C-alpha positions in Angstrom: 152.6 139.5 44.2 155.3 141.8 45.6 154.9 143.6 48.9 155.0 146.9 47.0 151.9 146.0 44.9 150.1 144.7 48.1 150.8 148.0 49.8 149.6 150.0 46.8 146.4 148.0 46.6 145.7 148.4 50.3 146.1 152.2 50.0 143.6 152.5 47.1 140.7 154.8 48.0 137.1 153.7 47.4 135.3 156.5 45.6 131.7 157.0 46.4 129.0 159.2 45.0 128.5 162.3 47.1 125.3 162.7 49.2 122.9 165.5 49.0 124.2 168.5 50.8 122.3 169.8 53.9 121.5 173.0 52.1 119.8 171.2 49.2 117.9 168.5 51.2 114.6 170.3 50.6 115.1 169.5 46.8 114.8 165.8 47.5 117.2 162.9 46.9 120.2 163.5 44.8 120.0 161.4 41.6 122.7 158.7 41.4 124.1 157.2 38.2 122.0 154.1 38.4 118.8 156.3 38.6 120.0 158.3 35.6 120.7 155.1 33.6 117.2 153.7 34.3 115.5 157.0 33.4 117.6 157.4 30.2 116.8 153.9 29.1 113.1 154.4 29.6 113.2 157.7 27.7 115.0 156.2 24.7 112.5 153.2 24.5 109.6 155.6 24.4 111.3 157.7 21.8 111.9 154.7 19.6 108.2 153.6 20.0 107.0 157.1 18.9 109.4 157.0 16.0 108.1 153.7 14.8 104.4 154.7 15.2 105.1 157.9 13.3 106.7 155.9 10.5 103.8 153.5 10.3 101.3 156.4 10.2 103.2 158.0 7.3 103.4 154.8 5.3 99.7 153.8 5.9 97.5 153.7 2.8 94.1 155.3 3.6 92.3 153.4 0.8 93.5 150.0 2.0 90.6 147.6 3.0 90.8 144.7 5.4 88.0 142.6 6.8 88.5 143.6 10.4 87.1 147.0 9.5 83.6 145.4 9.2 84.1 142.6 11.7 84.6 144.9 14.7 83.2 148.0 16.3 83.8 150.4 19.1 81.4 150.3 22.1 81.8 152.9 24.8 85.4 153.5 23.8 86.2 149.8 23.9 87.1 147.8 20.7 85.0 144.7 20.4 84.7 141.9 17.9 81.3 141.5 16.1 79.6 138.2 16.8 79.2 136.1 13.6 75.8 134.6 13.1 77.1 131.4 11.4 79.5 130.4 14.1 76.9 128.3 16.0 74.0 126.2 15.0 70.5 126.8 16.5 70.9 123.7 18.7 74.2 125.0 20.0 72.7 128.4 20.8 69.8 126.8 22.6 72.1 124.6 24.6 74.2 127.6 25.6 71.1 129.6 26.7 69.9 126.6 28.7 73.3 126.4 30.4 73.2 130.1 31.3 69.8 129.7 32.9 71.0 126.6 34.9 74.0 128.5 36.1 72.0 131.5 37.2 69.5 129.2 39.0 72.4 127.3 40.7 73.9 130.6 42.0 70.4 131.8 43.1 69.9 128.6 45.1 73.3 129.0 46.8 72.4 132.6 47.8 69.0 131.5 49.0 70.6 128.8 51.3 73.0 131.4 52.7 70.1 133.9 53.3 68.2 131.1 55.2 71.2 130.3 57.3 71.9 133.9 58.2 68.2 134.6 59.0 68.1 131.6 61.3 71.2 132.8 63.1 70.3 136.5 63.4 66.9 137.7 62.5 64.9 134.8 64.0 66.7 134.9 67.2 66.2 138.6 67.7 62.5 138.2 66.8 62.1 135.4 69.3 63.7 137.5 72.1 61.4 140.5 71.3 58.3 138.4 71.6 56.7 138.3 75.0 56.8 135.1 77.0 53.7 133.0 77.6 55.1 130.2 79.5 52.5 128.5 81.7 53.5 126.7 84.9 51.1 124.3 86.8 51.2 124.2 90.6 49.4 122.1 93.1 48.2 124.5 95.8 47.9 128.2 96.7 50.9 128.1 99.0 53.1 127.1 96.1 51.6 130.1 94.1 52.6 132.5 96.9 56.1 131.2 97.1 56.6 130.7 93.4 60.0 131.8 92.2 60.5 131.7 88.4 64.3 131.9 88.8 64.4 128.8 90.9 61.8 127.1 88.7 63.9 127.7 85.5 67.2 127.3 87.4 68.8 130.2 85.5 70.2 133.6 86.1 67.7 136.5 86.8 69.2 138.5 83.9 68.2 135.7 81.4 64.5 135.4 82.4 63.3 137.6 79.6 65.1 135.6 76.9 63.3 132.9 74.9 66.5 131.5 73.4 70.0 130.7 74.7 68.9 130.5 78.4 71.2 128.0 80.1 70.8 126.7 83.6 72.9 127.7 86.5 74.6 124.3 86.6 75.8 124.8 83.0 76.7 128.5 83.6 79.1 127.4 86.4 80.9 125.0 84.0 81.0 127.5 81.1 84.1 129.6 80.7 82.6 132.9 79.9 84.8 135.9 78.8 84.9 139.0 80.8 82.5 141.5 79.1 83.3 145.2 79.4 82.2 148.1 77.4 84.7 147.5 74.6 83.8 143.9 74.2 80.1 144.7 74.1 80.8 147.3 71.4 82.8 144.7 69.4 80.0 142.2 69.6 77.5 144.8 68.5 79.8 145.7 65.6 80.0 142.1 64.5 76.3 141.8 64.7 75.8 144.8 62.4 78.3 143.4 59.9 76.4 140.1 59.9 73.1 142.0 59.2 74.9 144.0 56.4 76.0 140.7 54.8 72.4 139.4 55.1 71.0 142.5 53.3 73.6 142.0 50.5 72.7 138.3 50.2 69.0 139.1 50.0 69.6 141.8 47.3 71.8 139.4 45.3 69.3 136.6 45.5 66.6 139.0 44.2 68.8 140.2 41.3 69.6 136.6 40.3 65.9 135.8 40.4 65.1 138.7 38.1 68.0 137.6 35.7 66.6 134.1 35.6 63.1 135.3 34.8 64.4 137.5 32.0 66.4 134.6 30.5 63.5 132.2 30.7 61.2 134.8 29.1 63.7 135.3 26.2 63.9 131.6 25.6 60.1 131.4 25.6 59.7 134.2 23.1 62.1 132.4 20.6 59.7 129.4 20.3 58.2 129.8 16.7 55.7 127.0 17.2 53.4 129.1 19.3 51.6 132.3 18.4 53.2 135.7 19.3 52.1 136.8 22.8 50.8 140.1 23.8 53.0 142.4 25.9 51.4 143.3 29.2 54.2 145.3 30.9 57.7 146.2 29.6 60.9 145.0 31.1 62.5 147.1 33.8 65.7 146.8 35.9 63.6 145.4 38.8 61.3 143.1 36.9 61.1 140.8 33.9 58.7 141.6 31.1 55.2 140.1 31.3 53.5 138.6 28.3 50.1 137.1 27.8 49.9 134.0 25.5 46.7 133.0 23.8 45.2 129.9 25.2 45.6 126.9 22.9 44.0 123.6 23.7 46.6 120.8 23.3 45.5 117.5 21.9 
């Protein structure tokens, strides 16, 4: 390459898109070419889709029949497939219903265990601390009664006397590395406690709902048994309780 071409290439100016003038900044960013290309591409794709749909609508035969017309329906604005009765045998349907009941029972047992764990960590501790102490101490003579000091007897801090749980001795308190508690830390602890109680309430509600679902599924399975006489309805099903039926007593051989 000659020196003249090198000099001409070095002096070439890089052209850039202009920025938004100060007087037009209130109108937002100035659209660049790449923004226009993306917007135009999106616009043309939508126009092509509308053209294709319009063409299909014009060419559609209103008297045409296809089986999907009767094999589907719209429920609450959502298109759903109709369930075919001949897809499963009675044994398969019974097995699926049994699996549903087992799954609900399994989930309910998990929630019940979590509720018991949270109750043992939160509710039972608070209830124990609110209960009055009835600790009985035995002494040998009246002098010991006059000089009796419960703090020395329990070997704990005076602030922990009223507690029934988590009352460590002074020797253990010295070895423990306790955090410095100020107003913000106490508020944080109280906030965490309230969050734990909120989770406990949610777990209790979920366990109760799963119990109701399990009872309803078991009742539905019992009503499908054709070998027994039809029971009498005592109370209807509600969102908070399963239906109650009364079966006629039949003596089994």
